[in-house]
C-alpha cells in the first residue's frame, strides 16, 4: 500500500461521512480538479471522431507515428541535437511507466540507483521491481529554506555499483527547480565518474553511469528566476541521459496517461523492446490528440504569449494563495518554484494533535502522518505526509500540500486551516 492509496481512501471516508459542508478540501494527490483547456478537449474530440480505422486500433508499440515526430522535433530544439523519431523516442502509458521501463531496461540485479532525497516515493518500489538498490543522496535545507544537493554528498552516494542517477527537476515533493549551476555540477560529477570508469574498465562490459531525467513538471515553473533546463542539453549528457516526461500535468489531463522517453538510440532501443510486454501501446486516440496539443499550446492563450506562459502565471498565483494560507495557519512554507506543491513545516501545530492519532492502536506513528490524519478527519483538509519521501524520518515534520486546485477549493482549505 502507498501513501496515495491510504490518504485517497481517507479522503473518500471523510467525504462520505458528511461532516464537512462541500466535502473535503483535497490538497493531497497532485491532480488538477478542473477540466483541460478548450483546445485540449477539442483535440480529444477530433481524435475520437476520426473516421479512419487506424485512428482507433493499436498504434506502433514505441509510439504513434504523428506523436513521435512531434516529440522528436520539439526535443531536438530542447536539447540541441537532432532526435530521431523512430529510434530515439518511446511513448508510454504515463510517466510512471516511462520511469519503470527506463529502470528495467538499464538495471541488472544489484545495480544501484542514486536518488536525491527527498524523492517521489514510487521510485523506491520501481527500483525494487527492477531488482535494483536505492542509494539516497540527502539534500539539506539552507538558510533561505532552499533544498540543496552538495557535490560532496552526491559523490559520496556514487559507488562502483551505481548504474543510474535520477535527476528530478522541477522536483516532487519540494517544488525545487535545480538551477543551471546545480545541474552543471551534477553533469560534471557524472562526466568525471564515467571518465574514471572508462579508464579503469577491463573487458567489454558497459558500466557507464546513466541519468534518468524526470522532467514531468518542466512546463510548470512559476518563479521569475526559475527556468527549466533540460538535463540532456548539458555538455556530455545527451549520450548518457534518458529524459522522461508526460502530458498529464501540463494539460490538466492526468487521466490521458501519455508519457514518453527520449534519449540516444542505444538506450531507448531496450525500452522500445520492453514496451509490448508491459502494455502493447498507449491509447491511440490520446496520442493523436496530444500530437496536436503540444504545438497548439505554443499559440497565444488568454492574454499570454502561449498556453505554457499562461500556465506559469496561473500557478504562480495559486502558489501565493496557498503559501499565504499556510502562513496564516502557523505552517512554515518552504520555497516552491516548480511543480504544484508546497512543503510546510508543521512543528508548531503538533501539540494540537490528539494521542489517538499519534498512537492508533497503541503504536506510535510518524508525527507528520498523525498530523495529516488529524487534519483530514477533524478539519476536512487532505494533505500528504512527507515521511514516505525519505528513507529515514526527516529531521522535522513536513507535509506536502498541492495547489493544483480551483480557487474555491483553495479558499475552503484556507478557511479551515
XYZ file of C-alpha atoms in Angstrom:
417
model
C 0.000 0.000 0.000
C 1.177 3.529 -0.773
C 0.577 6.857 0.906
C -1.631 7.671 -2.095
C -3.972 4.743 -1.537
C -4.170 5.346 2.219
C -4.934 9.056 2.057
C -7.133 8.643 -1.010
C -9.256 6.194 0.995
C -9.243 8.571 3.971
C -10.467 11.437 1.786
C -13.338 9.297 0.499
C -14.322 8.205 4.014
C -14.348 11.755 5.338
C -16.322 12.888 2.294
C -18.869 10.107 2.779
C -19.298 10.996 6.449
C -20.897 14.314 5.516
C -19.015 16.014 8.351
C -17.969 18.972 6.207
C -20.239 21.070 4.046
C -18.996 20.823 0.496
C -16.839 17.789 1.320
C -13.117 17.610 1.960
C -10.675 20.144 0.556
C -8.303 17.703 -1.093
C -4.790 19.151 -1.331
C -3.306 15.670 -1.333
C -2.719 13.823 -4.575
C -1.342 16.029 -7.334
C -4.041 16.163 -9.970
C -5.870 19.332 -11.113
C -9.544 19.424 -10.200
C -10.638 21.234 -13.357
C -11.124 20.168 -16.970
C -8.363 20.644 -19.555
C -8.344 23.822 -21.671
C -10.708 24.001 -24.622
C -8.078 23.330 -27.294
C -7.099 20.100 -25.492
C -10.697 18.887 -25.282
C -11.193 19.813 -28.941
C -8.161 17.722 -29.920
C -9.541 14.769 -27.955
C -12.946 15.056 -29.663
C -11.285 15.305 -33.052
C -9.209 12.190 -32.404
C -12.228 10.267 -31.100
C -14.190 11.252 -34.234
C -11.504 10.061 -36.646
C -13.232 8.035 -39.385
C -10.119 6.108 -40.375
C -9.790 2.635 -38.809
C -6.156 3.290 -37.957
C -7.136 6.056 -35.547
C -8.824 3.552 -33.243
C -6.592 0.475 -33.457
C -3.243 -0.439 -31.938
C -0.567 2.130 -32.544
C 3.063 1.236 -33.022
C 4.256 -0.052 -29.619
C 7.039 2.516 -29.423
C 4.642 5.362 -30.199
C 2.053 6.657 -32.671
C 3.942 7.991 -35.689
C 2.454 11.547 -35.625
C 3.269 11.934 -31.917
C 6.848 10.641 -32.024
C 7.611 13.041 -34.890
C 6.270 15.991 -32.880
C 8.247 14.912 -29.806
C 11.424 14.398 -31.848
C 11.143 17.858 -33.389
C 10.482 19.577 -30.068
C 13.230 17.734 -28.202
C 15.689 18.473 -30.987
C 15.195 22.110 -30.013
C 15.154 21.416 -26.271
C 18.450 19.511 -26.091
C 20.321 20.969 -29.050
C 20.757 17.896 -31.228
C 18.734 16.071 -33.867
C 16.452 13.465 -32.272
C 15.362 10.585 -34.484
C 11.619 9.998 -34.135
C 11.690 6.240 -34.647
C 14.797 5.172 -32.747
C 15.172 7.796 -30.000
C 11.610 8.227 -28.707
C 9.356 5.743 -26.868
C 5.769 6.556 -25.881
C 4.494 5.007 -22.656
C 1.351 4.768 -20.540
C 2.183 7.845 -18.476
C 5.480 8.926 -16.974
C 5.199 6.300 -14.222
C 5.539 3.566 -16.828
C 8.291 5.521 -18.566
C 10.283 5.541 -15.320
C 9.748 1.831 -14.716
C 10.627 0.900 -18.299
C 13.787 3.017 -18.106
C 14.862 1.244 -14.915
C 14.034 -2.227 -16.223
C 15.982 -1.521 -19.401
C 19.119 -0.248 -17.662
C 19.493 -2.164 -14.396
C 20.895 -5.588 -13.672
C 20.149 -7.272 -10.338
C 22.021 -5.454 -7.566
C 22.761 -2.292 -9.543
C 22.417 0.894 -7.524
C 20.233 3.898 -8.305
C 21.291 7.210 -6.774
C 18.306 9.415 -5.904
C 18.484 12.858 -4.295
C 16.401 12.777 -1.115
C 13.555 13.595 -0.556
C 12.204 11.849 -3.651
C 8.946 10.786 -5.287
C 8.089 7.716 -3.231
C 7.241 5.459 -6.194
C 10.935 5.473 -7.144
C 11.674 3.047 -4.305
C 9.081 0.480 -5.384
C 10.102 0.721 -9.025
C 13.786 0.260 -8.196
C 12.854 -2.896 -6.237
C 10.757 -4.184 -9.152
C 13.829 -3.770 -11.369
C 15.938 -5.624 -8.746
C 17.998 -2.521 -8.099
C 19.152 -0.925 -4.846
C 18.305 2.669 -3.929
C 21.167 4.917 -2.781
C 19.817 8.188 -1.350
C 21.808 11.392 -1.685
C 20.250 13.564 1.041
C 19.566 17.199 0.260
C 19.648 19.756 3.066
C 17.757 22.999 3.587
C 19.911 26.124 3.616
C 19.327 29.373 5.488
C 16.923 30.614 2.812
C 14.794 27.482 3.020
C 16.130 26.143 -0.291
C 16.849 22.443 -0.727
C 20.456 21.902 -1.806
C 22.332 18.869 -3.105
C 26.020 19.302 -2.388
C 28.738 17.929 -4.606
C 30.298 16.078 -1.660
C 27.034 14.290 -0.851
C 26.456 13.344 -4.480
C 29.986 11.987 -4.912
C 29.665 10.095 -1.640
C 26.467 8.390 -2.812
C 28.035 7.085 -6.034
C 29.796 3.729 -5.723
C 31.228 1.297 -8.302
C 27.805 -0.419 -8.280
C 25.932 2.758 -9.205
C 24.324 2.414 -12.628
C 21.688 5.187 -12.676
C 21.348 8.657 -11.200
C 17.820 10.106 -11.119
C 17.575 13.871 -11.588
C 14.067 15.195 -10.936
C 13.554 18.865 -11.803
C 11.164 20.526 -11.154
C 11.223 18.380 -8.059
C 8.470 16.414 -6.376
C 7.738 16.842 -3.474
C 9.689 20.017 -2.698
C 8.934 22.265 -5.696
C 12.655 22.853 -6.141
C 13.872 23.793 -9.617
C 17.540 22.899 -9.961
C 19.286 25.924 -11.448
C 21.864 25.707 -14.216
C 24.817 25.843 -11.827
C 23.448 22.937 -9.782
C 22.716 20.859 -12.877
C 26.157 21.594 -14.327
C 27.697 20.403 -11.055
C 25.732 17.135 -11.344
C 26.749 16.780 -15.001
C 30.401 17.355 -14.113
C 30.259 14.633 -11.455
C 28.714 12.224 -13.988
C 31.340 13.067 -16.644
C 34.213 12.617 -14.226
C 32.817 9.345 -12.865
C 32.408 7.980 -16.390
C 35.892 9.101 -17.379
C 37.286 7.226 -14.368
C 35.269 4.110 -15.207
C 36.403 4.172 -18.822
C 39.997 4.497 -17.720
C 39.707 1.574 -15.278
C 37.453 -0.645 -17.402
C 38.525 -4.228 -18.009
C 36.828 -6.081 -20.857
C 33.756 -5.005 -22.809
C 31.239 -4.636 -20.008
C 29.426 -1.288 -20.171
C 29.382 0.186 -16.678
C 28.588 3.775 -17.740
C 26.763 5.812 -15.099
C 23.473 6.766 -16.741
C 20.979 9.503 -15.880
C 17.203 9.323 -15.847
C 15.948 12.913 -16.009
C 12.396 13.028 -14.621
C 11.024 16.250 -16.109
C 7.254 15.821 -15.923
C 6.796 19.296 -14.430
C 9.040 21.078 -16.941
C 6.306 23.466 -18.108
C 5.229 24.293 -14.555
C 7.860 26.706 -13.288
C 6.327 29.693 -11.553
C 9.190 31.813 -10.294
C 10.768 34.607 -12.324
C 14.235 33.222 -11.534
C 13.418 29.538 -12.131
C 13.653 28.390 -15.724
C 13.697 24.720 -16.595
C 16.959 23.369 -18.020
C 16.785 20.063 -19.899
C 19.488 17.916 -18.318
C 20.304 16.204 -21.635
C 21.235 19.601 -23.110
C 24.250 19.946 -20.786
C 27.753 19.125 -22.061
C 28.366 15.392 -22.309
C 24.900 14.407 -21.056
C 22.938 13.720 -24.225
C 24.574 10.308 -24.741
C 24.003 9.076 -21.175
C 20.548 10.519 -20.397
C 17.038 9.136 -20.739
C 14.583 12.019 -20.406
C 11.151 11.110 -19.029
C 8.111 13.363 -19.269
C 4.367 13.315 -19.865
C 1.348 15.393 -20.856
C -0.948 14.982 -17.864
C 0.439 17.678 -15.581
C 0.927 20.201 -18.387
C -2.556 19.929 -19.866
C -4.509 19.154 -16.672
C -5.337 15.749 -18.141
C -3.649 13.237 -15.850
C -6.155 10.570 -16.938
C -4.871 10.638 -20.524
C -1.814 8.698 -19.344
C 0.566 9.547 -22.176
C 4.247 9.676 -21.253
C 7.492 9.312 -23.152
C 11.185 8.560 -23.042
C 13.713 10.454 -25.177
C 17.379 9.536 -25.415
C 20.147 8.048 -27.536
C 19.132 5.064 -29.651
C 21.334 2.602 -27.729
C 19.448 3.404 -24.503
C 15.968 3.808 -25.992
C 16.103 0.547 -28.008
C 15.803 -1.735 -24.937
C 12.922 0.434 -23.699
C 11.140 0.005 -27.024
C 11.743 -3.748 -26.856
C 10.164 -3.974 -23.393
C 7.034 -1.959 -24.137
C 4.855 -4.601 -25.845
C 5.473 -6.972 -22.921
C 4.067 -4.406 -20.476
C 1.330 -2.668 -22.470
C 1.186 -3.154 -26.214
C 0.703 0.564 -26.800
C -0.590 3.723 -25.208
C -4.147 4.640 -26.328
C -4.023 5.682 -29.989
C -6.658 8.482 -29.861
C -4.952 10.125 -26.891
C -1.600 10.005 -28.674
C -3.168 11.557 -31.778
C -4.761 14.318 -29.710
C -1.520 15.080 -27.893
C 0.360 15.371 -31.192
C -1.882 18.366 -31.919
C -1.862 19.836 -28.400
C 1.886 20.199 -27.912
C 2.226 22.663 -30.788
C -1.185 24.285 -30.282
C -0.036 25.262 -26.780
C 2.661 27.498 -28.302
C -0.060 29.869 -29.551
C -1.368 32.868 -27.570
C -3.695 31.887 -24.739
C -5.864 34.108 -22.515
C -3.718 37.185 -22.915
C -0.393 35.368 -22.592
C 2.033 34.637 -25.463
C 1.360 30.877 -25.126
C -0.585 28.371 -23.070
C 2.715 27.413 -21.417
C 3.264 31.046 -20.347
C -0.315 31.277 -19.054
C 0.241 28.099 -17.042
C 3.231 29.640 -15.272
C 1.282 32.783 -14.372
C -1.733 30.829 -13.132
C 0.303 28.507 -10.932
C 2.372 31.374 -9.541
C -0.866 32.951 -8.346
C -2.179 29.719 -6.830
C 1.135 29.088 -5.097
C 0.923 32.520 -3.448
C -2.633 31.824 -2.281
C -1.668 28.527 -0.667
C 1.566 29.849 0.872
C -0.364 32.724 2.476
C -2.952 30.277 3.844
C -0.226 28.102 5.357
C 1.488 31.076 6.977
C -1.830 32.217 8.458
C -2.213 28.732 9.958
C 1.277 28.819 11.552
C 2.626 26.340 8.993
C 6.002 27.482 7.651
C 6.044 27.049 3.836
C 9.360 26.275 2.168
C 10.087 27.931 -1.196
C 8.426 26.305 -4.215
C 9.473 27.335 -7.724
C 8.145 24.499 -9.881
C 5.538 21.785 -9.979
C 2.393 22.399 -7.977
C 3.314 21.547 -4.402
C 4.354 23.468 -1.305
C 6.042 21.661 1.572
C 5.277 23.108 5.004
C 6.821 22.622 8.432
C 4.002 21.766 10.873
C 6.118 21.672 14.048
C 4.179 24.465 15.753
C 0.844 22.646 15.361
C 1.885 19.208 16.601
C 0.818 19.905 20.229
C -2.757 20.155 18.939
C -2.775 16.593 17.577
C -4.579 14.202 19.995
C -2.899 10.999 21.139
C -5.431 8.831 19.287
C -3.798 9.996 16.051
C -0.259 9.776 17.381
C -0.694 6.228 18.734
C -3.536 4.483 16.911
C -3.879 1.024 18.422
C -1.087 1.883 20.861
C 1.699 2.027 18.258
C 3.392 5.358 17.603
C 3.256 6.721 14.046
C 5.346 9.422 12.398
C 4.424 12.926 13.528
C 3.669 14.145 10.014
C 1.452 11.102 9.383
C -0.511 11.706 12.595
C -0.889 15.384 11.721
C -2.299 14.603 8.252
C -4.744 12.032 9.660
C -5.965 14.598 12.194
C -6.121 17.402 9.632
C -8.312 15.322 7.314
C -10.565 13.695 9.914
C -11.239 16.729 12.099
C -10.690 19.684 9.801
C -11.595 18.387 6.335
C -8.290 19.186 4.617
C -6.316 16.382 2.989
C -2.545 16.748 2.646
C 0.295 14.251 2.271
C 2.892 13.497 4.980
C 6.437 13.895 3.702
C 7.993 10.936 5.533
C 7.292 8.498 2.629
C 9.593 10.694 0.526
C 12.539 9.891 2.817
C 14.353 6.649 3.621
C 14.535 7.692 7.292
C 12.264 10.044 9.201
C 13.030 13.682 8.311
C 14.529 15.902 10.991
C 11.318 17.912 11.277
C 7.667 17.166 10.474
C 6.970 18.201 6.890
C 3.713 17.992 4.939
C 3.126 18.372 1.203
C 0.177 20.483 0.041
C -0.972 20.582 -3.615
C -2.202 23.845 -5.110
C -3.395 22.436 -8.447
C -6.924 23.084 -7.206
C -9.693 25.513 -8.055
C -9.761 28.855 -6.302
C -12.922 27.715 -4.491
C -11.184 24.643 -3.048
C -8.125 26.686 -2.054
C -10.406 29.213 -0.323
C -12.190 26.476 1.645
C -8.836 24.923 2.591
C -7.503 28.315 3.704
C -10.516 28.943 5.922
C -10.310 25.511 7.530
C -6.565 25.780 8.055
